[in-house]
Short mmCIF file of C-alpha atoms and ligand atoms in Angstrom, two decimals:
data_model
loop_
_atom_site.label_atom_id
_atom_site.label_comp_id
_atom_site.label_asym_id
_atom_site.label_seq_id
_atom_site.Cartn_x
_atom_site.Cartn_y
_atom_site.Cartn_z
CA UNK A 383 3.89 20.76 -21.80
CA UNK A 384 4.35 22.53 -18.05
CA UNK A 385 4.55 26.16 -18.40
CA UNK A 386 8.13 27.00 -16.91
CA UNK A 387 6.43 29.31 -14.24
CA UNK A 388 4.98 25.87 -12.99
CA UNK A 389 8.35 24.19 -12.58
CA UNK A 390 8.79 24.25 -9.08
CA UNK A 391 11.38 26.96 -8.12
CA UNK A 392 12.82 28.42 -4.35
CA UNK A 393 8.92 29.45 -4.07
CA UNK A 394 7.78 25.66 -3.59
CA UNK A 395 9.08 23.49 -0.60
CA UNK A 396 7.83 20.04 -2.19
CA UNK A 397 9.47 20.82 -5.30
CA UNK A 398 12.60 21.53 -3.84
CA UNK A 399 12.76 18.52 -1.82
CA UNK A 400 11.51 16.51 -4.40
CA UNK A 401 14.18 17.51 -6.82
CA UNK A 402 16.88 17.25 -3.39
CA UNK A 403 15.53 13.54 -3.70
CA UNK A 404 16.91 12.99 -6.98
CA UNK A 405 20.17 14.75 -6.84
CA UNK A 406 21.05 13.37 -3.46
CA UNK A 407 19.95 9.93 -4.98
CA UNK A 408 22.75 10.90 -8.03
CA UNK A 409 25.43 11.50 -6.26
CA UNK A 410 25.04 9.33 -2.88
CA UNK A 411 23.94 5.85 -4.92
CA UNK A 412 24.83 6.10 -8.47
CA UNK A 413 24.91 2.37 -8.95
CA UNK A 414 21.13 2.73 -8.61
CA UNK A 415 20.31 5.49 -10.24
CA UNK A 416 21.56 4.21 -13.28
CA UNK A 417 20.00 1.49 -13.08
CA UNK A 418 16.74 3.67 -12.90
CA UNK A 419 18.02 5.79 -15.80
CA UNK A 420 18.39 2.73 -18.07
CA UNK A 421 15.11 1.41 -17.13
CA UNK A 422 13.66 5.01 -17.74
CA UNK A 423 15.12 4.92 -21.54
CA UNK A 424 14.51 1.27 -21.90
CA UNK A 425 10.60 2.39 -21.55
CA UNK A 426 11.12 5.53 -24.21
CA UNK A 427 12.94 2.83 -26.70
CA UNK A 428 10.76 -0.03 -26.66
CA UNK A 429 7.18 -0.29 -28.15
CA UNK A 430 4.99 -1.64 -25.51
CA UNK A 431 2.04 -3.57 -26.60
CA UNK A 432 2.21 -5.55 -23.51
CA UNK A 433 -2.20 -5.22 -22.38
CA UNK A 434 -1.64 -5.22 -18.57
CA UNK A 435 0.91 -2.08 -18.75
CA UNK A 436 -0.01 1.39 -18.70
CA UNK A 437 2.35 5.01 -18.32
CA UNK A 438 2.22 6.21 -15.35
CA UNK A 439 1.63 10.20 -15.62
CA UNK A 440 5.32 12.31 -14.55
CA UNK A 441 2.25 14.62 -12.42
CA UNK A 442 1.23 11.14 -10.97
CA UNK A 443 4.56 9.92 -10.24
CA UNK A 444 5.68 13.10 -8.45
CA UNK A 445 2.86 12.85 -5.65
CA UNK A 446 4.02 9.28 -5.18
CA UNK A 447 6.85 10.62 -4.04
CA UNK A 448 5.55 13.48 -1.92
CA UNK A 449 6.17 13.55 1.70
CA UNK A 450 2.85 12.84 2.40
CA UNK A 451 3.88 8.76 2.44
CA UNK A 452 5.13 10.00 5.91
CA UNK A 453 2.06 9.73 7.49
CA UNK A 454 1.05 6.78 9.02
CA UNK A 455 -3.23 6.99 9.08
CA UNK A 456 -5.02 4.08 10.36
CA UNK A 457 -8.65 4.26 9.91
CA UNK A 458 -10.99 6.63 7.20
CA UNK A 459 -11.00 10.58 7.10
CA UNK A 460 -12.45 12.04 10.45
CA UNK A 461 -11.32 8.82 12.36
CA UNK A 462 -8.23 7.34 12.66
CA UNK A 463 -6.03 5.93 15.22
CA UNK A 464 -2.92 8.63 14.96
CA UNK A 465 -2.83 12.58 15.03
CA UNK A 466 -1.61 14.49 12.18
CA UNK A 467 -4.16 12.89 9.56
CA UNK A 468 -5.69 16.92 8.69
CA UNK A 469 -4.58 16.78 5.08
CA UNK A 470 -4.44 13.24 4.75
CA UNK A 471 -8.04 13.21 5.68
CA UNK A 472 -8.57 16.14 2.73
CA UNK A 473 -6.91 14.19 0.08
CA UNK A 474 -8.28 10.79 0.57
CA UNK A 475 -12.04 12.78 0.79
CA UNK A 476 -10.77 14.17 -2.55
CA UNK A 477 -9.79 10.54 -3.93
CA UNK A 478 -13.07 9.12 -2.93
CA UNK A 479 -15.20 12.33 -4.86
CA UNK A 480 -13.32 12.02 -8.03
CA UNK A 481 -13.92 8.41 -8.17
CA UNK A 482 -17.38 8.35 -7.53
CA UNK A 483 -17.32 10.87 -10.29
CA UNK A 484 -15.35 8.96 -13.16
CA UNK A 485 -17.27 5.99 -12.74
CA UNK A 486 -20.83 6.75 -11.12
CA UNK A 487 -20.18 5.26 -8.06
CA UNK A 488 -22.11 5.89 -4.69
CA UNK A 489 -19.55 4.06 -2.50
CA UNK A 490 -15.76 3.70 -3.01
CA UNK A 491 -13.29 2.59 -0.80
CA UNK A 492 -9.62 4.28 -2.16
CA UNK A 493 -7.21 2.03 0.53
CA UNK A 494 -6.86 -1.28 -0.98
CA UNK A 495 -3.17 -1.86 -1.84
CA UNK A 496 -3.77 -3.48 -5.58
CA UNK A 497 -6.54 -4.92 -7.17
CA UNK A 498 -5.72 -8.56 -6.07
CA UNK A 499 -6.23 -7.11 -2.25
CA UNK A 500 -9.26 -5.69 -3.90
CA UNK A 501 -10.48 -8.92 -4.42
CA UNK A 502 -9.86 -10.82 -1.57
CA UNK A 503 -11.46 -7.48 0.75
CA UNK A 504 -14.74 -8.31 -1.03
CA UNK A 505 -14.42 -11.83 -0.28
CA UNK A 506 -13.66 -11.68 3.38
CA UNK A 507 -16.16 -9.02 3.36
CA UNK A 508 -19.44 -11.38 2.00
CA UNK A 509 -18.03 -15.00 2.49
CA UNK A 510 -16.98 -17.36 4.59
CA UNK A 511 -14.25 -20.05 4.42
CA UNK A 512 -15.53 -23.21 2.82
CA UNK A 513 -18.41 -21.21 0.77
CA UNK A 514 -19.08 -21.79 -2.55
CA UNK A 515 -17.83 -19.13 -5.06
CA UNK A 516 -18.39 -19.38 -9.39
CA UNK A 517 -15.33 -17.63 -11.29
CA UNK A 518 -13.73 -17.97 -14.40
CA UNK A 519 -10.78 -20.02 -14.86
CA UNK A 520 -7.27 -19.06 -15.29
CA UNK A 521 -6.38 -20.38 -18.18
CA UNK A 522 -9.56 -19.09 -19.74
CA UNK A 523 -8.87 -15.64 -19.39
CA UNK A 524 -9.98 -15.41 -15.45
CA UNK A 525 -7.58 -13.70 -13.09
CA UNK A 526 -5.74 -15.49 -9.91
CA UNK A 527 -7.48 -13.65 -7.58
CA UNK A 528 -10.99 -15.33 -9.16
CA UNK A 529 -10.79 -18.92 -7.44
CA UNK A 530 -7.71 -20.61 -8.70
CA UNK A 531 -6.48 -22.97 -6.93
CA UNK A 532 -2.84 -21.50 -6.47
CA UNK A 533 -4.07 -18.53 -4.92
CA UNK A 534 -5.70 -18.18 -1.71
CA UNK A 535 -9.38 -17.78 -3.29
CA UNK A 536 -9.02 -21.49 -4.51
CA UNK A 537 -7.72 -22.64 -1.18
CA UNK A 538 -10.47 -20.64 1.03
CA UNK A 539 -13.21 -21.33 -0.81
CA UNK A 540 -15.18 -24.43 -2.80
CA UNK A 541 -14.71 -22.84 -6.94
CA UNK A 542 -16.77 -24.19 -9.62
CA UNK A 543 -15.25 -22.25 -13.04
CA UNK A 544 -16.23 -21.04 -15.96
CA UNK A 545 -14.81 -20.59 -19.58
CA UNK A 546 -15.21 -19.53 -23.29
CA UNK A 547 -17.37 -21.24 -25.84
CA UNK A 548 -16.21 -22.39 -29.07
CA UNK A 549 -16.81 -18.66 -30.76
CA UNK A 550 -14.24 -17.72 -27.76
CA UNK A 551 -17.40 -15.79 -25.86
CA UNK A 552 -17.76 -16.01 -22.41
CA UNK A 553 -19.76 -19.05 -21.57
CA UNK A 554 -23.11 -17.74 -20.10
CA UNK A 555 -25.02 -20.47 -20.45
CA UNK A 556 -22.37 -22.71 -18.31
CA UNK A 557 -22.18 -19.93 -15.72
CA UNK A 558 -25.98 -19.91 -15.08
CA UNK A 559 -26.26 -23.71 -14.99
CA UNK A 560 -23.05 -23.60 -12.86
CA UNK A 561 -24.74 -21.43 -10.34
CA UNK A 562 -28.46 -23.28 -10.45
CA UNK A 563 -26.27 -26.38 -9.77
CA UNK A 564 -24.24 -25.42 -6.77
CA UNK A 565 -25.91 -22.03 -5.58
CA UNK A 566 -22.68 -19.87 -5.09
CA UNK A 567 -22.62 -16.89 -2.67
CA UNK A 568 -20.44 -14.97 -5.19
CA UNK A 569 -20.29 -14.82 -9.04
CA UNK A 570 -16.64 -13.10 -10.00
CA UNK A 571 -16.26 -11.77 -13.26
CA UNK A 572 -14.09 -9.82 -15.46
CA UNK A 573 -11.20 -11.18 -17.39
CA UNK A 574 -7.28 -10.47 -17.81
CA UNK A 575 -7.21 -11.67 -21.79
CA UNK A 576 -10.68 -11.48 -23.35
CA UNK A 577 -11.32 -9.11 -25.76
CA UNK A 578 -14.92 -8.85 -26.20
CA UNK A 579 -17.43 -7.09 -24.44
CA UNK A 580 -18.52 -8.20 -20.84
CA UNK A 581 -22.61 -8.54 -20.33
CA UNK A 582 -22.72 -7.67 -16.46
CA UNK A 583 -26.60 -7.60 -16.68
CA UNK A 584 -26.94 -11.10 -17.85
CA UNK A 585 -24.54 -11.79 -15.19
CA UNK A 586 -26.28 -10.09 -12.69
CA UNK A 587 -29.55 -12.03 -13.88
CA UNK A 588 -28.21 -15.38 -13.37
CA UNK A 589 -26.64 -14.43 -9.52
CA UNK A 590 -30.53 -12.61 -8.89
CA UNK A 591 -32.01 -16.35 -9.76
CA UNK A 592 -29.77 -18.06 -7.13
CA UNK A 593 -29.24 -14.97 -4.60
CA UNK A 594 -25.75 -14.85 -4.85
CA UNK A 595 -23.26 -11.68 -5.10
CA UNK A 596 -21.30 -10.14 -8.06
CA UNK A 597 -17.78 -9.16 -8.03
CA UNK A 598 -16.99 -7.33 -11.34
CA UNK A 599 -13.03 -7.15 -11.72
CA UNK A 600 -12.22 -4.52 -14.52
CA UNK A 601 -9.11 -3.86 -14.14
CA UNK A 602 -8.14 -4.44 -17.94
CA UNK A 603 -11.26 -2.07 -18.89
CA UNK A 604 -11.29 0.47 -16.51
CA UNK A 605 -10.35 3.18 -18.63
CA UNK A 606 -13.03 2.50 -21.07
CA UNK A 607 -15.36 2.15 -18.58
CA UNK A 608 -14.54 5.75 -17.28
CA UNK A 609 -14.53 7.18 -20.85
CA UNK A 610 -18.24 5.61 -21.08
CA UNK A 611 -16.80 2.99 -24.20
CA UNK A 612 -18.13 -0.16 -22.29
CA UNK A 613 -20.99 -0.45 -19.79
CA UNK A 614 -20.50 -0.16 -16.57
CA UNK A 615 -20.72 -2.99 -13.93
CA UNK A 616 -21.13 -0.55 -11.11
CA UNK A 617 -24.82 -0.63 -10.58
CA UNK A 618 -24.85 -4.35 -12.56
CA UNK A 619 -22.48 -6.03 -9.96
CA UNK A 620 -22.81 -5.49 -6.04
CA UNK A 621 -18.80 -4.73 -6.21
CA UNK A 622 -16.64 -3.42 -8.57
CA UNK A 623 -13.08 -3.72 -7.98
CA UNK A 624 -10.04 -2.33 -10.81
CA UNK A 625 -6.49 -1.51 -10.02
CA UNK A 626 -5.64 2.23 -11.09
CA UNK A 627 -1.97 1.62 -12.81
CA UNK A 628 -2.95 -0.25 -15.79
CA UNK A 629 -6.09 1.82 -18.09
CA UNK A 630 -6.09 4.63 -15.52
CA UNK A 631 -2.45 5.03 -15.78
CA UNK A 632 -2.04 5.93 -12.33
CA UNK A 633 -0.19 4.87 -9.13
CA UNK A 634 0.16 0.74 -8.22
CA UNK A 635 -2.92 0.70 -6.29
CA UNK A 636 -6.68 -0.44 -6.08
CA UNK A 637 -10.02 0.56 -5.71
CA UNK A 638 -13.76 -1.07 -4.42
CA UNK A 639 -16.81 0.55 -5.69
CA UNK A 640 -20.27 -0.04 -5.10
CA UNK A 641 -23.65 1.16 -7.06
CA UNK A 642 -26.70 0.67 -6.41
CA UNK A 643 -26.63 -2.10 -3.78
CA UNK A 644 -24.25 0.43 -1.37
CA UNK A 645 -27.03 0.87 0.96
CA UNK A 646 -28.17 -2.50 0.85
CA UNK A 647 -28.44 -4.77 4.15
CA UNK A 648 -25.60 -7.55 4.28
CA UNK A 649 -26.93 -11.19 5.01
CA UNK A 650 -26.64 -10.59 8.41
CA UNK A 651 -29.43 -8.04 8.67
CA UNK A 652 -27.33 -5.50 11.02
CA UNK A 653 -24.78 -3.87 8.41
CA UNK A 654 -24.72 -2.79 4.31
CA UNK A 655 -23.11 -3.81 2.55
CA UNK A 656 -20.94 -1.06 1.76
CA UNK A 657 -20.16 -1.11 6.10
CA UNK A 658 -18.79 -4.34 5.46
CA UNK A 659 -16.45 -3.01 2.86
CA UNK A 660 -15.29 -0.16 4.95
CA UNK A 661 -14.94 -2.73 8.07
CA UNK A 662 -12.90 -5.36 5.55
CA UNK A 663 -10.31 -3.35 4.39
CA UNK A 664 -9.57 -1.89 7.48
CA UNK A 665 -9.04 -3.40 9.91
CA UNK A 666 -9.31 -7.13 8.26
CA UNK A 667 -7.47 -6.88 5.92
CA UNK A 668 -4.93 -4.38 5.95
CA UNK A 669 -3.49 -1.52 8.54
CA UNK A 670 -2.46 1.41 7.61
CA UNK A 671 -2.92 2.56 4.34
CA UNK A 672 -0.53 4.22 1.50
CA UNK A 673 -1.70 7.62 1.80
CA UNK A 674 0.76 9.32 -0.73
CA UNK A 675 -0.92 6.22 -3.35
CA UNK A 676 -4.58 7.78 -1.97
CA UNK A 677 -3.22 11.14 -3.13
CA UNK A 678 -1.07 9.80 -6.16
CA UNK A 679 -5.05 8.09 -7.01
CA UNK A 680 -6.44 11.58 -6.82
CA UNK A 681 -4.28 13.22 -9.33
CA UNK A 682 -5.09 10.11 -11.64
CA UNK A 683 -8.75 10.51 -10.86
CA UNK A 684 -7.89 14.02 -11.67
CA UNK A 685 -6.86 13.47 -15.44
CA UNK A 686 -9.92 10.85 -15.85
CA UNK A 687 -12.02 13.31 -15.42
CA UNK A 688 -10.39 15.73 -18.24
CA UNK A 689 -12.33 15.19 -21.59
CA UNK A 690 -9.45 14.50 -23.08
CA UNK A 691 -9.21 11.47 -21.69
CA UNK A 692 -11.95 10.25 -23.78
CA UNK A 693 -9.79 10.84 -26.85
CA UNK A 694 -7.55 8.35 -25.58
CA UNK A 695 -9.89 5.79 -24.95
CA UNK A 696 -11.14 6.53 -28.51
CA UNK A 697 -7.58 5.64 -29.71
CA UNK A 698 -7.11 2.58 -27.71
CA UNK A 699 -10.30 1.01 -29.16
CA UNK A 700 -9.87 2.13 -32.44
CA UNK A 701 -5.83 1.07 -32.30
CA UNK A 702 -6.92 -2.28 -31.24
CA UNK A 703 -9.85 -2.87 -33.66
CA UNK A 704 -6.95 -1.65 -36.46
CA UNK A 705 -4.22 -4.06 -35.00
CA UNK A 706 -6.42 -6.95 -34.64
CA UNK A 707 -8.16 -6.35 -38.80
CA UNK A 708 -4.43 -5.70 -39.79
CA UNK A 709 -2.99 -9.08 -38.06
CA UNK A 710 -6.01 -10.73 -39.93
CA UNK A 711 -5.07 -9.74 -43.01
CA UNK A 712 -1.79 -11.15 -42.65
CA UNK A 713 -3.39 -14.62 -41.90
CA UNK A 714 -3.44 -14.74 -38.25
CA UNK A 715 -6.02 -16.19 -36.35
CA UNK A 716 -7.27 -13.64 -34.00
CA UNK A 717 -9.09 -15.10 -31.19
CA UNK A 718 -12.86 -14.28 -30.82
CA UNK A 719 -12.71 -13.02 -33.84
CA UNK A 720 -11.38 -9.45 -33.56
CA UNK A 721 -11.78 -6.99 -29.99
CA UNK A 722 -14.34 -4.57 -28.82
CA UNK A 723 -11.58 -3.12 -26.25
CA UNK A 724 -7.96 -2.46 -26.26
CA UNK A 725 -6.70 -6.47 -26.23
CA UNK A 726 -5.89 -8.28 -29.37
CA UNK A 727 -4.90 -12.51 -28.96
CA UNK A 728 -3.92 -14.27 -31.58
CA UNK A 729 -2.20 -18.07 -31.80
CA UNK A 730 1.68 -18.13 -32.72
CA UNK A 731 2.08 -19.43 -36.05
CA UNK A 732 2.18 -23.40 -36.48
CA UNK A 733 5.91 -23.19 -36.15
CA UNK A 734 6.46 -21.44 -33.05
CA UNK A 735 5.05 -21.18 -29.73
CA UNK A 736 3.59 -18.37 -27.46
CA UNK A 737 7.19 -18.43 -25.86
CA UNK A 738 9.75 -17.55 -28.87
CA UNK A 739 7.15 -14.61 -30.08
CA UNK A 740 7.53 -13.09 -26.92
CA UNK A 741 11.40 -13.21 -27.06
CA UNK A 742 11.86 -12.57 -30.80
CA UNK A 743 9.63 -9.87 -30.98
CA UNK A 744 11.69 -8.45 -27.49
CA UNK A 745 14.55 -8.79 -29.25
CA UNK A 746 13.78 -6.33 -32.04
CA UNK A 747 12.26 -3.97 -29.34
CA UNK A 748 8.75 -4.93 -29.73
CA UNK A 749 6.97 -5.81 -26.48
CA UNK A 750 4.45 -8.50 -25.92
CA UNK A 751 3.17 -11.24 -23.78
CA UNK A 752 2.79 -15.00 -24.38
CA UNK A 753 -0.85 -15.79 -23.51
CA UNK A 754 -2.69 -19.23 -23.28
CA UNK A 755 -5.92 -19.43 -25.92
CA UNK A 756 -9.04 -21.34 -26.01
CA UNK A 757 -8.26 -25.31 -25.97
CA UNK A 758 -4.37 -24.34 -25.29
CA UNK A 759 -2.25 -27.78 -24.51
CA UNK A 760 1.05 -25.82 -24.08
CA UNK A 761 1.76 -24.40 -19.88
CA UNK A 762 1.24 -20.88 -19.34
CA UNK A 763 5.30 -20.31 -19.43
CA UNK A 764 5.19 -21.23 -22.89
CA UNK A 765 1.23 -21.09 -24.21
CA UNK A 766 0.29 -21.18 -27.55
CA UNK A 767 -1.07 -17.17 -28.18
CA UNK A 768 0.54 -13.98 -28.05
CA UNK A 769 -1.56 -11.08 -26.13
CA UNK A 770 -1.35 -7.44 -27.38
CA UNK A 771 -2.85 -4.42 -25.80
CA UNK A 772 -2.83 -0.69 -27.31
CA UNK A 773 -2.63 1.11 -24.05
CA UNK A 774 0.81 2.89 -24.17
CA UNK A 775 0.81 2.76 -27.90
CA UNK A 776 -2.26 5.28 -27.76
CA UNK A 777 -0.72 7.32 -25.08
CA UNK A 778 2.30 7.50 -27.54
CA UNK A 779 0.05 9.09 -29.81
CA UNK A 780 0.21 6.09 -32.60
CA UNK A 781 -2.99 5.45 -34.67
CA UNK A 782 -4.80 3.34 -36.20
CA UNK A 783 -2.64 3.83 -39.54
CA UNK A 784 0.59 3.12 -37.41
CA UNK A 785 -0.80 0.25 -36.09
CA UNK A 786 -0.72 -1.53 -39.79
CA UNK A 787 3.12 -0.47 -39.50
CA UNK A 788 2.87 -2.39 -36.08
CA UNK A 789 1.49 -5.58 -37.28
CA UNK A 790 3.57 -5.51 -40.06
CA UNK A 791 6.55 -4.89 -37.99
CA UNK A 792 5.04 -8.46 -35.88
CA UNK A 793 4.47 -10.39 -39.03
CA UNK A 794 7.98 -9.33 -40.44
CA UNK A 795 9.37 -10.87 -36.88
CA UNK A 796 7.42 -13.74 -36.29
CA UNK A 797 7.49 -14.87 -40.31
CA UNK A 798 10.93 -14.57 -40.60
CA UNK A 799 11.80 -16.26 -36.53
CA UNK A 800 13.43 -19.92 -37.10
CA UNK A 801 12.77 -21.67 -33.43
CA UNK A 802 15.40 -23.22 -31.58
CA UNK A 803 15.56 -26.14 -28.71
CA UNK A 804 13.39 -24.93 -25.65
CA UNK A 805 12.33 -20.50 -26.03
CA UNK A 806 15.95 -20.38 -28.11
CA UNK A 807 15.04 -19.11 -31.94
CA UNK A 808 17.30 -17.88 -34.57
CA UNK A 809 16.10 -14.34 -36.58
CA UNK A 810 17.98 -13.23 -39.15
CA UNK A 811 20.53 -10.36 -38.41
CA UNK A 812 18.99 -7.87 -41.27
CA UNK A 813 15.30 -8.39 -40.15
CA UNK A 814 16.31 -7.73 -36.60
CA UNK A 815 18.22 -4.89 -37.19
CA UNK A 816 15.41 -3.47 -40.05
CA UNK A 817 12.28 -3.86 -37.51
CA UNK A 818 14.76 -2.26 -34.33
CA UNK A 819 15.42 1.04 -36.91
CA UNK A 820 11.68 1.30 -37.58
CA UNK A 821 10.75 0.82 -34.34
CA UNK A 822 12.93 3.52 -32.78
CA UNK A 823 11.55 5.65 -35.82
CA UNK A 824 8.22 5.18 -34.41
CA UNK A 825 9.44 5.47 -30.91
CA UNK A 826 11.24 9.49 -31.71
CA UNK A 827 7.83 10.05 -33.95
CA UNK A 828 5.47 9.44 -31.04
CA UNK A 829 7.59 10.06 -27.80
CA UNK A 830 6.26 9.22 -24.29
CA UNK A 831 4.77 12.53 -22.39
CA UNK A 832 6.94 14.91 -21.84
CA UNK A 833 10.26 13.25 -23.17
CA UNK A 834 12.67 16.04 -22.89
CA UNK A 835 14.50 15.10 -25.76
CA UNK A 836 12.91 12.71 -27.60
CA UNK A 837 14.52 13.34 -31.46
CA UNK A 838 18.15 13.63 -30.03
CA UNK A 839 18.88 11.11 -28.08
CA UNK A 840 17.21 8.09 -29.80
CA UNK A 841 18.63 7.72 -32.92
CA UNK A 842 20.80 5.15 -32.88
CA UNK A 843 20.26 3.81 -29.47
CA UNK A 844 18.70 0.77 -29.23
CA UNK A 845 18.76 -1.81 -26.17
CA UNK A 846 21.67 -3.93 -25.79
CA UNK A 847 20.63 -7.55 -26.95
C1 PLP B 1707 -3.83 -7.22 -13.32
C2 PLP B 1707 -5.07 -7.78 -12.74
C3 PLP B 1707 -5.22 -7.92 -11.36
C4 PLP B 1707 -4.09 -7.70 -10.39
O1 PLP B 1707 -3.86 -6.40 -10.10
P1 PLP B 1707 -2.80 -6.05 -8.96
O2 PLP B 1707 -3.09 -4.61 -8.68
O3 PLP B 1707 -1.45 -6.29 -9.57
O4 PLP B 1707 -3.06 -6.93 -7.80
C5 PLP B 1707 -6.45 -8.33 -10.86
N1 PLP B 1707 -7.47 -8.63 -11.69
C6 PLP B 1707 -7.35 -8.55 -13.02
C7 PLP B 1707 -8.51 -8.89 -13.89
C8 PLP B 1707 -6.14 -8.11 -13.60
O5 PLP B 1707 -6.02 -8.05 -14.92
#
């Protein structure tokens, strides 16, 4: 908890104004501020095991909305295109440190505006339209950004993809013979659904025998990355790209890091490879960057580097490890076997789809995302798994023992869900309204940081169904 001699006060102009923001936003536009106020409890009353959501810090979300976004700052610290860039210049040098030191980077690039810009920086940065590029598929657990054919990766460049064997494990052995076959300039990797632990070094291996480049994307592992609880690609891959609002819980943002291959000459022979970095995301791909983000990636950097953010890494593994041996025991097939990270997938039972989870378990307060699994015949709007993740539910302070409440709480909804024509289902009134109770029990038990009033004001509430 803040100390109330560090609640801003008529000593501290940003404070003020900050807190002007909010009451001028009250009384000038209530239509929206409600609207933010419901959304604000809807997060407090709702148990999020959605894996590509994180909390965004209060300390985090108050330098997003600093006064500092005023600055327009074209170019890098020391050289940029418009006057007034002093502190700007301070805090993105400050970004850049921290980075470097949460994940033992030697180059990092703080401007990218998410981590699918991320992606397509390193691209433009090594490639060349019409070049061959090996990433996995979508609907294996891949990410757009990775070669799909909907996104622009698929349309610039020729994509041979990769998959999961039948044990659900990332297919090695069809991404090496992939590359020998069609000698890609780029290997992507990294994953948006698989819960097992990445082997950069093999990957690295098979781009070495072929000379190609390796993108790791780890923006569902970052935070265990940080917190040293899976290997690092940073000196494996020749880029490393994450966005910083999912494990990081910090702003909506991105970041490109480089290890060991910073200094490295590009193909060309003239530049590195980390030069062509700098030179792609500004000015190729993007103008002027989100500087109060830069500073708002900081403070997040910031909390990374406090040890206790290894406790909460601890608690996401462990929560998911718990979740995924609980939903086993209740005779649900748990893709790849169980999870070395904070995603657990398991397949709807027989009777439902990927689809009607989602919504049932919504409508009892318990949040979730359909996901397609391994051999999947159903679209991705409906898909045949359901995808957990245990990052809010470990900054909520649950553990492991909570998390057999939680899958018992999942089993109780999905066992009990009748399904209707299309995503319509029917649940029973007295299992909906039983699972809602306990989970706005757990909800007051473990509140979100620095809920000012989190046993009052949440009994009884509930969201309107
Ligand atoms: C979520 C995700 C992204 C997209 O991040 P944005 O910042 O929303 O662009 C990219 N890659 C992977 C693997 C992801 O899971």
């Amino acid at each position: 908890m803040v100390s109330p001699e560090h609640i801003p006060g008529d000593g501290s102009h940003i404070g003020r104004y900050l807190g002007h923001g909010i009451g001028a936003l009250r009384q000038e536009d209530p239509d929206l501020y409600r609207l933010l106020e419901l959304e604000h409890d809807r997060q407090r009353q709702t148990l999020s095991l959605v894996a590509s959501c994180g909390i965004t810090d209060p300390s985090v979300l108050a330098v997003t909305g600093a006064s500092i976004v005023n600055v327009t700052a074209e170019g890098y610290p020391g050289n940029r295109y418009h006057a007034g860039c002093r502190y700007v210049d301070e805090v993105e040098r400050l970004a850049i440190e921290r980075t470097k030191q949460v994940f033992g980077a030697k180059y990092v690039n703080v401007q990218p505006h998410c981590a699918s810009f991320a992606n397509h920086t390193v691209m433009q940065a090594v490639l060349d339209p019409g070049d061959t590029i090996v990433g996995m598929a979508l609907d294996q657990g891949g990410h757009l950004t990775h070669g799909s054919p909907v996104n622009l990766s698929g349309k610039l460049f020729t994509v041979h993809a990769y998959g999961l064997d039948e044990h659900g494990v990332i297919d090695y052995t069809h991404m090496a013979e992939l590359a020998r076959t069609h000698r890609p300039k780029l290997i992507v990797c990294g994953t948006t659904s698989y819960p097992r632990t990445i082997d950069f070094d093999r990957i690295r291996a098979i781009a070495d025998s072929v000379g190609a480049y390796v993108l790791a994307d780890v923006t569902h592992i970052a935070g265990l990355i940080a917190a040293g609880l899976h290997a690092s690609p940073i000196d494996a891959a020749h880029f490393t790209t994450t966005c910083t609002f999912k494990q990081l819980y910090g702003p909506r943002g991105g970041l490109i890091m480089m290890g060991r291959d910073a200094e490295a000459l590009a193909a060309d022979g003239k530049r590195t490879l980390s030069q062509r970095i700098q030179s792609a995301v500004f000015p190729m791909m993007q103008g002027s960057p989100e500087v109060h983000t830069i500073a708002a990636k900081a403070r997040a950097m910031g909390r990374l580097l406090d040890p206790a953010f290894r406790e909460l890494a601890e608690r996401i593994q462990a929560n998911a490890s718990a979740l995924a041996r609980a939903l086993t025991a209740h005779g649900y097939d748990v893709i790849g076997g169980g999870t070395d990270n904070h995603i657990v997938l398991f397949r709807a039972p027989e009777k439902l789809n990927g689809l009607i989870a989602e919504r049932a378990l919504e409508a009892c307060d318990i949040l979730v995302n359909k996901n397609k699994i391994p051999g999947d015949t159903r679209s991705a709007t409906v898909a045949s798994g359901v995808r957990l993740g245990s990052n809010t539910v470990a900054l909520r302070g649950l553990g492991p023992s909570e998390m057999d409440t939680c899958a018992e709480l999942l089993h109780a909804v999905l066992d009990a869900v009748e399904p209707g024509d299309g995503g319509a289902f029917h649940l029973d009134d007295a299992v909906r309204t039983q699972v809602s109770a306990e989970v706005r029990r757990l909800c007051r038990d473990f509140p979100l940081p620095y809920d000012p009033a989190p046993s009052a004001d949440l009994v009884g509430a509930g969201t309107e169904h």
